[in-house]
Amino acid sequence: MRVLGVDPGLTRCGLGVVEGRAGRATMVAVGVVRTPSAAATGERLVYLEQELETWLDRFAPDVVAIERVFADVNVASVMTTAHASAIAMLAATKRGLPVHLHTPTEVKAAVTGSGRADKAQVATMVTRILALDTAPKPADAADALALAICHLWRGQAENRLTALAAGSRR
Amino acid sequence: MRVLGVDPGLTRCGLGVVEGRAGRATMVAVGVVRTPSAAATGERLVYLEQELETWLDRFAPDVVAIERVFADVNVASVMTTAHASAIAMLAATKRGLPVHLHTPTEVKAAVTGSGRADKAQVATMVTRILALDTAPKPADAADALALAICHLWRGQAENRLTALAAGSRR
């Protein structure tokens, strides 16, 4: 399964593509889309959509995992984050790709074992899990990869549970 | 000038088209787009985009006026409102239409004279200004028309100021 992780934002939108199967995850691509803060929000959204389309074309993920945005954190930036998140959901859904949202706590817990890990710890574990030479930068890029890994591993856990449940019914 | 006013939301998105010139405003169309709360957010955004495209095709506004969403009010619904707002900005910008955001206070002040007017007062004044037989319902529809009127009148005030400034430079 190939997952595109999206850490939504307009100043910086982290994108990470990870491919994996049980116990393995490898990086396919990582990057950051930046849109100029001086531009109108509509223009920034159009540019972000174009970049997302390019990534969806080039890397053909099976699923898109997006960070779930909460209204009660980072009040100043939450609106633009929500705008960026909407564009990612729209672009994926228009291609018929499943969209899954994961909270920051779920993502941190998936890659570090602790839902309260800091950004450095997340970056360290992403580097280790994907066997990279150096930590992906900026943090948004590492977070996007962490989101993709989170989705891959949660999906696998759910698949195992489904398989176990199916087995116990035999 | 023809203005499409958008009161963004996913449960109900108010749309109102108003045409006008100095001191006059007439209603062209009003409606509400509803998307099913049981559907995935991505599906709701795709549906909203399709409906907005239909309105932009049919009524060909010169400008789109959208309510500015704040992170500190209605925390529970602010995220879906922000998502809907992003789709409206995207759709308008992709057609090269100017997008303007107006705060609820600006809208209320434009149609009632008071930034603290309640919804009933806004609906009453929208009905009066547009010479309608009955108040547009639901409130989201009336709010979308109020947004369009607000934009029309603010634009005219700005044009007058620009003309005065140009005159004083002669």
Coordinates of C-alpha atoms in Angstrom, one line a residue, chain A residues 57-154:
Chain A
D57 CA -0.4 12.1 -10.7
R58 CA 3.3 11.3 -10.1
F59 CA 3.1 9.1 -7.1
A60 CA -0.3 7.5 -7.5
P61 CA -1.0 6.8 -3.8
D62 CA -3.7 4.3 -2.7
V63 CA -4.9 6.5 0.1
V64 CA -4.4 10.0 1.5
A65 CA -3.7 10.5 5.2
I66 CA -4.2 14.1 6.5
E67 CA -3.6 15.6 9.9
R68 CA -6.8 16.3 11.7
V69 CA -6.9 20.0 12.6
F70 CA -8.4 21.1 15.8
A71 CA -10.0 24.5 16.4
D72 CA -8.5 24.9 19.8
V73 CA -4.8 24.8 19.0
N74 CA -2.8 27.5 17.2
V75 CA -5.8 29.8 16.9
A76 CA -3.9 32.2 14.7
S77 CA -3.0 29.7 12.0
V78 CA -6.0 27.3 12.4
M79 CA -8.1 28.9 9.6
T80 CA -5.4 28.6 6.9
T81 CA -4.6 25.1 8.1
A82 CA -8.3 24.2 7.7
H83 CA -8.4 25.8 4.3
A84 CA -5.4 23.7 3.1
S85 CA -6.9 20.6 4.7
A86 CA -10.1 21.1 2.7
I87 CA -8.2 21.4 -0.6
A88 CA -6.4 18.1 0.2
M89 CA -9.6 16.3 1.0
L90 CA -11.3 17.7 -2.2
A91 CA -8.4 16.7 -4.5
A92 CA -8.2 13.1 -3.1
T93 CA -11.9 12.6 -3.0
K94 CA -12.3 13.8 -6.6
R95 CA -9.9 11.0 -7.6
G96 CA -11.9 8.4 -5.7
L97 CA -9.0 8.0 -3.1
P98 CA -10.0 7.2 0.5
V99 CA -9.1 10.0 2.9
H100 CA -8.2 9.3 6.5
L101 CA -7.6 11.9 9.2
H102 CA -5.2 11.2 12.1
T103 CA -4.7 13.4 15.1
P104 CA -1.2 14.7 16.1
T105 CA -1.4 12.4 19.2
E106 CA -2.1 9.3 17.1
V107 CA 0.7 10.2 14.7
K108 CA 3.2 10.7 17.5
A109 CA 2.1 7.5 19.3
A110 CA 2.4 5.5 16.1
V111 CA 6.0 6.5 15.4
T112 CA 7.5 7.1 18.9
G113 CA 5.2 5.1 21.2
S114 CA 4.2 8.3 23.0
G115 CA 1.4 10.6 22.1
R116 CA 3.3 13.5 23.8
A117 CA 6.6 13.2 21.9
D118 CA 8.2 16.4 20.6
K119 CA 9.0 17.3 17.0
A120 CA 12.6 16.2 17.3
Q121 CA 11.7 12.8 18.6
V122 CA 9.2 12.3 15.7
A123 CA 11.8 13.4 13.2
T124 CA 14.4 11.0 14.8
M125 CA 11.9 8.0 14.6
V126 CA 10.8 8.8 11.0
T127 CA 14.5 8.9 10.0
R128 CA 15.1 5.5 11.7
I129 CA 11.9 3.8 10.5
L130 CA 12.5 4.8 6.9
A131 CA 16.3 4.2 7.2
L132 CA 17.1 7.7 5.9
D133 CA 20.6 9.1 6.0
T134 CA 19.4 12.4 7.5
A135 CA 16.2 13.7 9.1
P136 CA 13.8 15.2 6.6
K137 CA 13.5 19.0 6.9
P138 CA 11.6 21.1 7.6
A139 CA 9.5 19.6 10.4
D140 CA 6.4 19.7 8.1
A141 CA 8.1 17.2 5.7
A142 CA 9.0 14.9 8.6
D143 CA 5.4 15.2 10.0
A144 CA 3.9 14.3 6.6
L145 CA 6.0 11.1 6.5
A146 CA 5.0 10.4 10.1
L147 CA 1.4 10.7 9.1
A148 CA 1.8 8.3 6.2
I149 CA 3.7 5.8 8.5
C150 CA 0.9 6.2 11.1
H151 CA -1.7 5.4 8.5
L152 CA 0.2 2.4 7.2
W153 CA 0.6 0.9 10.7
R154 CA -2.8 1.7 11.9

